[in-house]
DNA sequence: CCCCAATATTATTATGTACGCATATATAAA
DNA sequence: TTTATATATGCGTACATAATAATATTGGGG
């Protein structure tokens, strides 16, 4: 992004990563995993979601290297798969929060002018 | 993401940001803008794309606060809108590159074992 | 081997989104 | 005001993706 030209393939990989992060439900999964590794069943309970949906999203996250997993008996234990993730989400969350605050401030000053 | 629970609204905002970043063409736009601010026409030329498409993607990026713009005569000059972006893309690109290398290494060792 | 529990996969349907084309808006110049 | 240039918007089509329900698979215990 900075200065180097990325190949189409790399660009597609990076885009996929962002795209896979761009789903509220998957963000909730990652948020849950950030508090500790969990089995599919634990995620289903924690997120109050249905199991096939959780499995499918986990599969996508796994594909993109955003989570990793290990077997444990008949269960699969999933965990955050990329140390970059915490930093990344922190960045975006902070920035989004700042932006929300800016919007709020604008809204308030607009209300102060108008009525 | 780290420890705090995000509201549904914030989660949706963050997800939208990631989703908007998750399109190769929009990444190319940002990559181009990272080398300096540009008008729509300059982007069209630089990316060899058609104008309405560029305008539409710029509109989305603007919505999400990922680019900003100013008027200059009859033109609009767009630029990177969030200082976080460079860091962010750097992170993801590096991580994606590492992952690609891992995949490559796995593939090679698999080939070494198999035949 | 059979059964049960945990997880994954498939099929279906509904919704979202990108692209290209045509067209609308805006601003500057004649 | 008319014309030309730059940018934005609307529309239709093709394709991607999410949610749900039903079903398959995998591994452990009896």
PDB file of N, CA and C in Angstrom, chain A residues 7-93:
ATOM      1  N   UNK A   7       0.982  -7.247  -6.414  1.00  0.00           N
ATOM      2  CA  UNK A   7       0.497  -8.062  -7.520  1.00  0.00           C
ATOM      3  C   UNK A   7      -1.008  -8.242  -7.380  1.00  0.00           C
ATOM      4  N   UNK A   8      -1.647  -8.584  -8.475  1.00  0.00           N
ATOM      5  CA  UNK A   8      -3.092  -8.803  -8.437  1.00  0.00           C
ATOM      6  C   UNK A   8      -3.450  -9.863  -7.412  1.00  0.00           C
ATOM      7  N   UNK A   9      -2.634 -10.885  -7.365  1.00  0.00           N
ATOM      8  CA  UNK A   9      -2.920 -11.982  -6.443  1.00  0.00           C
ATOM      9  C   UNK A   9      -2.844 -11.518  -4.987  1.00  0.00           C
ATOM     10  N   UNK A  10      -1.804 -10.780  -4.672  1.00  0.00           N
ATOM     11  CA  UNK A  10      -1.666 -10.264  -3.308  1.00  0.00           C
ATOM     12  C   UNK A  10      -2.803  -9.312  -2.985  1.00  0.00           C
ATOM     13  N   UNK A  11      -3.112  -8.457  -3.950  1.00  0.00           N
ATOM     14  CA  UNK A  11      -4.201  -7.514  -3.763  1.00  0.00           C
ATOM     15  C   UNK A  11      -5.495  -8.256  -3.439  1.00  0.00           C
ATOM     16  N   UNK A  12      -5.726  -9.323  -4.151  1.00  0.00           N
ATOM     17  CA  UNK A  12      -6.948 -10.110  -3.919  1.00  0.00           C
ATOM     18  C   UNK A  12      -6.917 -10.754  -2.533  1.00  0.00           C
ATOM     19  N   UNK A  13      -5.752 -11.227  -2.114  1.00  0.00           N
ATOM     20  CA  UNK A  13      -5.618 -11.828  -0.786  1.00  0.00           C
ATOM     21  C   UNK A  13      -5.901 -10.812   0.304  1.00  0.00           C
ATOM     22  N   UNK A  14      -5.303  -9.648   0.152  1.00  0.00           N
ATOM     23  CA  UNK A  14      -5.495  -8.605   1.151  1.00  0.00           C
ATOM     24  C   UNK A  14      -6.962  -8.189   1.188  1.00  0.00           C
ATOM     25  N   UNK A  15      -7.527  -8.020  -0.002  1.00  0.00           N
ATOM     26  CA  UNK A  15      -8.940  -7.628  -0.080  1.00  0.00           C
ATOM     27  C   UNK A  15      -9.810  -8.675   0.604  1.00  0.00           C
ATOM     28  N   UNK A  16      -9.507  -9.922   0.379  1.00  0.00           N
ATOM     29  CA  UNK A  16     -10.313 -10.982   0.988  1.00  0.00           C
ATOM     30  C   UNK A  16     -10.257 -10.905   2.501  1.00  0.00           C
ATOM     31  N   UNK A  17      -9.055 -10.648   2.990  1.00  0.00           N
ATOM     32  CA  UNK A  17      -8.912 -10.506   4.445  1.00  0.00           C
ATOM     33  C   UNK A  17      -9.812  -9.409   4.975  1.00  0.00           C
ATOM     34  N   UNK A  18      -9.742  -8.262   4.336  1.00  0.00           N
ATOM     35  CA  UNK A  18     -10.584  -7.150   4.770  1.00  0.00           C
ATOM     36  C   UNK A  18     -12.056  -7.522   4.642  1.00  0.00           C
ATOM     37  N   UNK A  19     -12.393  -8.142   3.525  1.00  0.00           N
ATOM     38  CA  UNK A  19     -13.798  -8.491   3.280  1.00  0.00           C
ATOM     39  C   UNK A  19     -14.304  -9.436   4.364  1.00  0.00           C
ATOM     40  N   UNK A  20     -13.468 -10.406   4.706  1.00  0.00           N
ATOM     41  CA  UNK A  20     -13.885 -11.376   5.724  1.00  0.00           C
ATOM     42  C   UNK A  20     -14.012 -10.708   7.085  1.00  0.00           C
ATOM     43  N   UNK A  21     -13.250  -9.646   7.291  1.00  0.00           N
ATOM     44  CA  UNK A  21     -13.386  -8.893   8.538  1.00  0.00           C
ATOM     45  C   UNK A  21     -14.594  -7.966   8.499  1.00  0.00           C
ATOM     46  N   UNK A  22     -15.176  -7.818   7.313  1.00  0.00           N
ATOM     47  CA  UNK A  22     -16.215  -6.816   7.145  1.00  0.00           C
ATOM     48  C   UNK A  22     -17.619  -7.326   7.366  1.00  0.00           C
ATOM     49  N   UNK A  23     -17.784  -8.196   8.313  1.00  0.00           N
ATOM     50  CA  UNK A  23     -19.088  -8.781   8.605  1.00  0.00           C
ATOM     51  C   UNK A  23     -19.288  -8.728  10.115  1.00  0.00           C
ATOM     52  N   UNK A  24     -20.324  -8.038  10.569  1.00  0.00           N
ATOM     53  CA  UNK A  24     -20.506  -7.867  12.017  1.00  0.00           C
ATOM     54  C   UNK A  24     -20.459  -9.187  12.780  1.00  0.00           C
ATOM     55  N   UNK A  25     -21.069 -10.206  12.203  1.00  0.00           N
ATOM     56  CA  UNK A  25     -21.100 -11.470  12.931  1.00  0.00           C
ATOM     57  C   UNK A  25     -19.705 -12.069  13.086  1.00  0.00           C
ATOM     58  N   UNK A  26     -18.908 -11.971  12.035  1.00  0.00           N
ATOM     59  CA  UNK A  26     -17.547 -12.494  12.146  1.00  0.00           C
ATOM     60  C   UNK A  26     -16.725 -11.667  13.114  1.00  0.00           C
ATOM     61  N   UNK A  27     -16.993 -10.378  13.171  1.00  0.00           N
ATOM     62  CA  UNK A  27     -16.291  -9.547  14.149  1.00  0.00           C
ATOM     63  C   UNK A  27     -16.680  -9.969  15.562  1.00  0.00           C
ATOM     64  N   UNK A  28     -17.931 -10.338  15.728  1.00  0.00           N
ATOM     65  CA  UNK A  28     -18.351 -10.802  17.053  1.00  0.00           C
ATOM     66  C   UNK A  28     -17.655 -12.109  17.413  1.00  0.00           C
ATOM     67  N   UNK A  29     -17.500 -12.968  16.437  1.00  0.00           N
ATOM     68  CA  UNK A  29     -16.754 -14.204  16.681  1.00  0.00           C
ATOM     69  C   UNK A  29     -15.330 -13.885  17.133  1.00  0.00           C
ATOM     70  N   UNK A  30     -14.680 -13.005  16.410  1.00  0.00           N
ATOM     71  CA  UNK A  30     -13.298 -12.659  16.748  1.00  0.00           C
ATOM     72  C   UNK A  30     -13.229 -11.986  18.108  1.00  0.00           C
ATOM     73  N   UNK A  31     -14.207 -11.146  18.366  1.00  0.00           N
ATOM     74  CA  UNK A  31     -14.256 -10.480  19.662  1.00  0.00           C
ATOM     75  C   UNK A  31     -14.359 -11.506  20.789  1.00  0.00           C
ATOM     76  N   UNK A  32     -15.190 -12.497  20.556  1.00  0.00           N
ATOM     77  CA  UNK A  32     -15.333 -13.558  21.560  1.00  0.00           C
ATOM     78  C   UNK A  32     -14.025 -14.339  21.715  1.00  0.00           C
ATOM     79  N   UNK A  33     -13.402 -14.649  20.593  1.00  0.00           N
ATOM     80  CA  UNK A  33     -12.138 -15.399  20.649  1.00  0.00           C
ATOM     81  C   UNK A  33     -11.013 -14.578  21.278  1.00  0.00           C
ATOM     82  N   UNK A  34     -11.134 -13.269  21.181  1.00  0.00           N
ATOM     83  CA  UNK A  34     -10.083 -12.434  21.763  1.00  0.00           C
ATOM     84  C   UNK A  34     -10.089 -12.551  23.283  1.00  0.00           C
ATOM     85  N   UNK A  35     -11.197 -13.042  23.824  1.00  0.00           N
ATOM     86  CA  UNK A  35     -11.262 -13.247  25.273  1.00  0.00           C
ATOM     87  C   UNK A  35     -10.818 -14.649  25.652  1.00  0.00           C
ATOM     88  N   UNK A  36     -10.372 -15.432  24.656  1.00  0.00           N
ATOM     89  CA  UNK A  36      -9.894 -16.770  24.932  1.00  0.00           C
ATOM     90  C   UNK A  36     -10.390 -17.770  23.903  1.00  0.00           C
ATOM     91  N   UNK A  37      -9.635 -18.830  23.703  1.00  0.00           N
ATOM     92  CA  UNK A  37     -10.012 -19.836  22.715  1.00  0.00           C
ATOM     93  C   UNK A  37     -11.320 -20.502  23.114  1.00  0.00           C
ATOM     94  N   UNK A  38     -12.058 -20.974  22.114  1.00  0.00           N
ATOM     95  CA  UNK A  38     -13.370 -21.572  22.374  1.00  0.00           C
ATOM     96  C   UNK A  38     -13.686 -22.668  21.362  1.00  0.00           C
ATOM     97  N   UNK A  39     -14.515 -23.621  21.797  1.00  0.00           N
ATOM     98  CA  UNK A  39     -15.031 -24.614  20.853  1.00  0.00           C
ATOM     99  C   UNK A  39     -16.189 -23.993  20.082  1.00  0.00           C
ATOM    100  N   UNK A  40     -16.590 -24.673  19.022  1.00  0.00           N
ATOM    101  CA  UNK A  40     -17.723 -24.193  18.228  1.00  0.00           C
ATOM    102  C   UNK A  40     -18.956 -24.057  19.118  1.00  0.00           C
ATOM    103  N   UNK A  41     -19.173 -25.070  19.936  1.00  0.00           N
ATOM    104  CA  UNK A  41     -20.341 -25.043  20.816  1.00  0.00           C
ATOM    105  C   UNK A  41     -20.324 -23.866  21.783  1.00  0.00           C
ATOM    106  N   UNK A  42     -19.146 -23.579  22.308  1.00  0.00           N
ATOM    107  CA  UNK A  42     -19.034 -22.443  23.224  1.00  0.00           C
ATOM    108  C   UNK A  42     -19.322 -21.134  22.502  1.00  0.00           C
ATOM    109  N   UNK A  43     -18.864 -21.047  21.279  1.00  0.00           N
ATOM    110  CA  UNK A  43     -19.145 -19.841  20.490  1.00  0.00           C
ATOM    111  C   UNK A  43     -20.641 -19.721  20.221  1.00  0.00           C
ATOM    112  N   UNK A  44     -21.246 -20.848  19.869  1.00  0.00           N
ATOM    113  CA  UNK A  44     -22.688 -20.847  19.608  1.00  0.00           C
ATOM    114  C   UNK A  44     -23.440 -20.311  20.819  1.00  0.00           C
ATOM    115  N   UNK A  45     -23.000 -20.785  21.988  1.00  0.00           N
ATOM    116  CA  UNK A  45     -23.673 -20.336  23.210  1.00  0.00           C
ATOM    117  C   UNK A  45     -23.368 -18.859  23.483  1.00  0.00           C
ATOM    118  N   UNK A  46     -22.092 -18.528  23.402  1.00  0.00           N
ATOM    119  CA  UNK A  46     -21.683 -17.162  23.729  1.00  0.00           C
ATOM    120  C   UNK A  46     -22.348 -16.131  22.820  1.00  0.00           C
ATOM    121  N   UNK A  47     -22.515 -16.498  21.554  1.00  0.00           N
ATOM    122  CA  UNK A  47     -23.042 -15.531  20.589  1.00  0.00           C
ATOM    123  C   UNK A  47     -24.532 -15.715  20.351  1.00  0.00           C
ATOM    124  N   UNK A  48     -25.091 -16.737  20.986  1.00  0.00           N
ATOM    125  CA  UNK A  48     -26.506 -17.025  20.803  1.00  0.00           C
ATOM    126  C   UNK A  48     -26.854 -17.124  19.320  1.00  0.00           C
ATOM    127  N   UNK A  49     -26.101 -17.990  18.635  1.00  0.00           N
ATOM    128  CA  UNK A  49     -26.273 -18.124  17.189  1.00  0.00           C
ATOM    129  C   UNK A  49     -26.524 -19.593  16.849  1.00  0.00           C
ATOM    130  N   UNK A  50     -26.855 -19.881  15.612  1.00  0.00           N
ATOM    131  CA  UNK A  50     -27.037 -21.289  15.267  1.00  0.00           C
ATOM    132  C   UNK A  50     -25.749 -21.908  14.749  1.00  0.00           C
ATOM    133  N   UNK A  51     -25.593 -23.173  14.999  1.00  0.00           N
ATOM    134  CA  UNK A  51     -24.296 -23.826  14.834  1.00  0.00           C
ATOM    135  C   UNK A  51     -23.768 -23.831  13.395  1.00  0.00           C
ATOM    136  N   UNK A  52     -24.571 -24.188  12.406  1.00  0.00           N
ATOM    137  CA  UNK A  52     -24.014 -24.215  11.056  1.00  0.00           C
ATOM    138  C   UNK A  52     -23.474 -22.853  10.629  1.00  0.00           C
ATOM    139  N   UNK A  53     -24.148 -21.824  11.031  1.00  0.00           N
ATOM    140  CA  UNK A  53     -23.703 -20.484  10.667  1.00  0.00           C
ATOM    141  C   UNK A  53     -22.339 -20.177  11.288  1.00  0.00           C
ATOM    142  N   UNK A  54     -22.205 -20.508  12.546  1.00  0.00           N
ATOM    143  CA  UNK A  54     -20.914 -20.290  13.221  1.00  0.00           C
ATOM    144  C   UNK A  54     -19.811 -21.090  12.525  1.00  0.00           C
ATOM    145  N   UNK A  55     -20.086 -22.347  12.244  1.00  0.00           N
ATOM    146  CA  UNK A  55     -19.085 -23.182  11.582  1.00  0.00           C
ATOM    147  C   UNK A  55     -18.666 -22.602  10.241  1.00  0.00           C
ATOM    148  N   UNK A  56     -19.660 -22.105   9.512  1.00  0.00           N
ATOM    149  CA  UNK A  56     -19.353 -21.597   8.181  1.00  0.00           C
ATOM    150  C   UNK A  56     -18.446 -20.374   8.262  1.00  0.00           C
ATOM    151  N   UNK A  57     -18.784 -19.474   9.188  1.00  0.00           N
ATOM    152  CA  UNK A  57     -17.971 -18.270   9.319  1.00  0.00           C
ATOM    153  C   UNK A  57     -16.576 -18.621   9.821  1.00  0.00           C
ATOM    154  N   UNK A  58     -16.494 -19.594  10.721  1.00  0.00           N
ATOM    155  CA  UNK A  58     -15.184 -20.015  11.203  1.00  0.00           C
ATOM    156  C   UNK A  58     -14.342 -20.568  10.052  1.00  0.00           C
ATOM    157  N   UNK A  59     -15.009 -21.285   9.178  1.00  0.00           N
ATOM    158  CA  UNK A  59     -14.321 -21.846   8.024  1.00  0.00           C
ATOM    159  C   UNK A  59     -13.702 -20.734   7.177  1.00  0.00           C
ATOM    160  N   UNK A  60     -14.478 -19.669   6.978  1.00  0.00           N
ATOM    161  CA  UNK A  60     -13.963 -18.549   6.194  1.00  0.00           C
ATOM    162  C   UNK A  60     -12.781 -17.894   6.892  1.00  0.00           C
ATOM    163  N   UNK A  61     -12.940 -17.674   8.188  1.00  0.00           N
ATOM    164  CA  UNK A  61     -11.859 -17.037   8.941  1.00  0.00           C
ATOM    165  C   UNK A  61     -10.596 -17.894   8.908  1.00  0.00           C
ATOM    166  N   UNK A  62     -10.805 -19.201   8.938  1.00  0.00           N
ATOM    167  CA  UNK A  62      -9.671 -20.125   8.888  1.00  0.00           C
ATOM    168  C   UNK A  62      -8.965 -20.029   7.547  1.00  0.00           C
ATOM    169  N   UNK A  63      -9.770 -20.034   6.498  1.00  0.00           N
ATOM    170  CA  UNK A  63      -9.248 -19.901   5.138  1.00  0.00           C
ATOM    171  C   UNK A  63      -8.328 -18.701   5.009  1.00  0.00           C
ATOM    172  N   UNK A  64      -8.751 -17.602   5.622  1.00  0.00           N
ATOM    173  CA  UNK A  64      -7.999 -16.359   5.480  1.00  0.00           C
ATOM    174  C   UNK A  64      -6.902 -16.253   6.529  1.00  0.00           C
ATOM    175  N   UNK A  65      -6.729 -17.304   7.323  1.00  0.00           N
ATOM    176  CA  UNK A  65      -5.668 -17.296   8.322  1.00  0.00           C
ATOM    177  C   UNK A  65      -5.961 -16.386   9.495  1.00  0.00           C
ATOM    178  N   UNK A  66      -7.223 -16.042   9.698  1.00  0.00           N
ATOM    179  CA  UNK A  66      -7.567 -15.111  10.770  1.00  0.00           C
ATOM    180  C   UNK A  66      -7.854 -15.835  12.079  1.00  0.00           C
ATOM    181  N   UNK A  67      -8.129 -17.117  11.994  1.00  0.00           N
ATOM    182  CA  UNK A  67      -8.208 -17.940  13.203  1.00  0.00           C
ATOM    183  C   UNK A  67      -7.432 -19.230  12.953  1.00  0.00           C
ATOM    184  N   UNK A  68      -7.088 -19.920  14.029  1.00  0.00           N
ATOM    185  CA  UNK A  68      -6.511 -21.258  13.875  1.00  0.00           C
ATOM    186  C   UNK A  68      -7.293 -22.204  14.772  1.00  0.00           C
ATOM    187  N   UNK A  69      -7.061 -23.490  14.642  1.00  0.00           N
ATOM    188  CA  UNK A  69      -7.859 -24.429  15.423  1.00  0.00           C
ATOM    189  C   UNK A  69      -7.067 -25.680  15.719  1.00  0.00           C
ATOM    190  N   UNK A  70      -7.547 -26.402  16.710  1.00  0.00           N
ATOM    191  CA  UNK A  70      -6.967 -27.705  16.989  1.00  0.00           C
ATOM    192  C   UNK A  70      -8.088 -28.639  17.402  1.00  0.00           C
ATOM    193  N   UNK A  71      -7.860 -29.914  17.212  1.00  0.00           N
ATOM    194  CA  UNK A  71      -8.855 -30.893  17.630  1.00  0.00           C
ATOM    195  C   UNK A  71      -8.686 -31.172  19.110  1.00  0.00           C
ATOM    196  N   UNK A  72      -9.790 -31.487  19.733  1.00  0.00           N
ATOM    197  CA  UNK A  72      -9.745 -31.921  21.130  1.00  0.00           C
ATOM    198  C   UNK A  72     -10.922 -32.869  21.308  1.00  0.00           C
ATOM    199  N   UNK A  73     -10.628 -34.173  21.255  1.00  0.00           N
ATOM    200  CA  UNK A  73     -11.712 -35.141  21.239  1.00  0.00           C
ATOM    201  C   UNK A  73     -12.570 -34.924  20.020  1.00  0.00           C
ATOM    202  N   UNK A  74     -13.858 -34.802  20.273  1.00  0.00           N
ATOM    203  CA  UNK A  74     -14.769 -34.585  19.151  1.00  0.00           C
ATOM    204  C   UNK A  74     -15.008 -33.105  18.887  1.00  0.00           C
ATOM    205  N   UNK A  75     -14.311 -32.272  19.612  1.00  0.00           N
ATOM    206  CA  UNK A  75     -14.504 -30.827  19.451  1.00  0.00           C
ATOM    207  C   UNK A  75     -13.358 -30.186  18.663  1.00  0.00           C
ATOM    208  N   UNK A  76     -13.637 -28.990  18.221  1.00  0.00           N
ATOM    209  CA  UNK A  76     -12.602 -28.172  17.597  1.00  0.00           C
ATOM    210  C   UNK A  76     -12.473 -26.910  18.429  1.00  0.00           C
ATOM    211  N   UNK A  77     -11.261 -26.632  18.837  1.00  0.00           N
ATOM    212  CA  UNK A  77     -11.015 -25.430  19.624  1.00  0.00           C
ATOM    213  C   UNK A  77     -10.413 -24.366  18.717  1.00  0.00           C
ATOM    214  N   UNK A  78     -11.119 -23.259  18.598  1.00  0.00           N
ATOM    215  CA  UNK A  78     -10.667 -22.162  17.734  1.00  0.00           C
ATOM    216  C   UNK A  78     -10.030 -21.050  18.557  1.00  0.00           C
ATOM    217  N   UNK A  79      -9.056 -20.388  17.942  1.00  0.00           N
ATOM    218  CA  UNK A  79      -8.432 -19.235  18.604  1.00  0.00           C
ATOM    219  C   UNK A  79      -7.996 -18.223  17.542  1.00  0.00           C
ATOM    220  N   UNK A  80      -7.724 -17.032  17.979  1.00  0.00           N
ATOM    221  CA  UNK A  80      -7.186 -15.987  17.099  1.00  0.00           C
ATOM    222  C   UNK A  80      -5.969 -16.525  16.367  1.00  0.00           C
ATOM    223  N   UNK A  81      -5.898 -16.318  15.076  1.00  0.00           N
ATOM    224  CA  UNK A  81      -4.858 -16.960  14.305  1.00  0.00           C
ATOM    225  C   UNK A  81      -3.782 -16.028  13.818  1.00  0.00           C
ATOM    226  N   UNK A  82      -3.913 -14.773  14.116  1.00  0.00           N
ATOM    227  CA  UNK A  82      -2.937 -13.830  13.592  1.00  0.00           C
ATOM    228  C   UNK A  82      -2.711 -12.731  14.620  1.00  0.00           C
ATOM    229  N   UNK A  83      -1.493 -12.636  15.115  1.00  0.00           N
ATOM    230  CA  UNK A  83      -1.203 -11.660  16.172  1.00  0.00           C
ATOM    231  C   UNK A  83      -1.493 -10.232  15.735  1.00  0.00           C
ATOM    232  N   UNK A  84      -1.525 -10.040  14.422  1.00  0.00           N
ATOM    233  CA  UNK A  84      -1.805  -8.699  13.911  1.00  0.00           C
ATOM    234  C   UNK A  84      -3.219  -8.236  14.245  1.00  0.00           C
ATOM    235  N   UNK A  85      -4.098  -9.219  14.441  1.00  0.00           N
ATOM    236  CA  UNK A  85      -5.528  -8.897  14.536  1.00  0.00           C
ATOM    237  C   UNK A  85      -5.874  -7.916  15.640  1.00  0.00           C
ATOM    238  N   UNK A  86      -5.271  -8.119  16.791  1.00  0.00           N
ATOM    239  CA  UNK A  86      -5.613  -7.245  17.908  1.00  0.00           C
ATOM    240  C   UNK A  86      -5.241  -5.799  17.605  1.00  0.00           C
ATOM    241  N   UNK A  87      -4.022  -5.625  17.112  1.00  0.00           N
ATOM    242  CA  UNK A  87      -3.586  -4.287  16.720  1.00  0.00           C
ATOM    243  C   UNK A  87      -4.520  -3.691  15.684  1.00  0.00           C
ATOM    244  N   UNK A  88      -4.798  -4.503  14.699  1.00  0.00           N
ATOM    245  CA  UNK A  88      -5.640  -4.071  13.590  1.00  0.00           C
ATOM    246  C   UNK A  88      -6.998  -3.579  14.081  1.00  0.00           C
ATOM    247  N   UNK A  89      -7.653  -4.402  14.841  1.00  0.00           N
ATOM    248  CA  UNK A  89      -8.996  -4.061  15.285  1.00  0.00           C
ATOM    249  C   UNK A  89      -8.976  -2.862  16.219  1.00  0.00           C
ATOM    250  N   UNK A  90      -7.922  -2.788  16.991  1.00  0.00           N
ATOM    251  CA  UNK A  90      -7.766  -1.639  17.866  1.00  0.00           C
ATOM    252  C   UNK A  90      -7.722  -0.351  17.058  1.00  0.00           C
ATOM    253  N   UNK A  91      -6.916  -0.381  16.016  1.00  0.00           N
ATOM    254  CA  UNK A  91      -6.792   0.776  15.129  1.00  0.00           C
ATOM    255  C   UNK A  91      -8.137   1.198  14.568  1.00  0.00           C
ATOM    256  N   UNK A  92      -8.808   0.227  13.965  1.00  0.00           N
ATOM    257  CA  UNK A  92     -10.056   0.545  13.277  1.00  0.00           C
ATOM    258  C   UNK A  92     -11.130   0.965  14.267  1.00  0.00           C
ATOM    259  N   UNK A  93     -11.168   0.283  15.403  1.00  0.00           N
ATOM    260  CA  UNK A  93     -12.178   0.651  16.388  1.00  0.00           C
ATOM    261  C   UNK A  93     -11.952   2.061  16.893  1.00  0.00           C
TER     262      UNK A  93
END
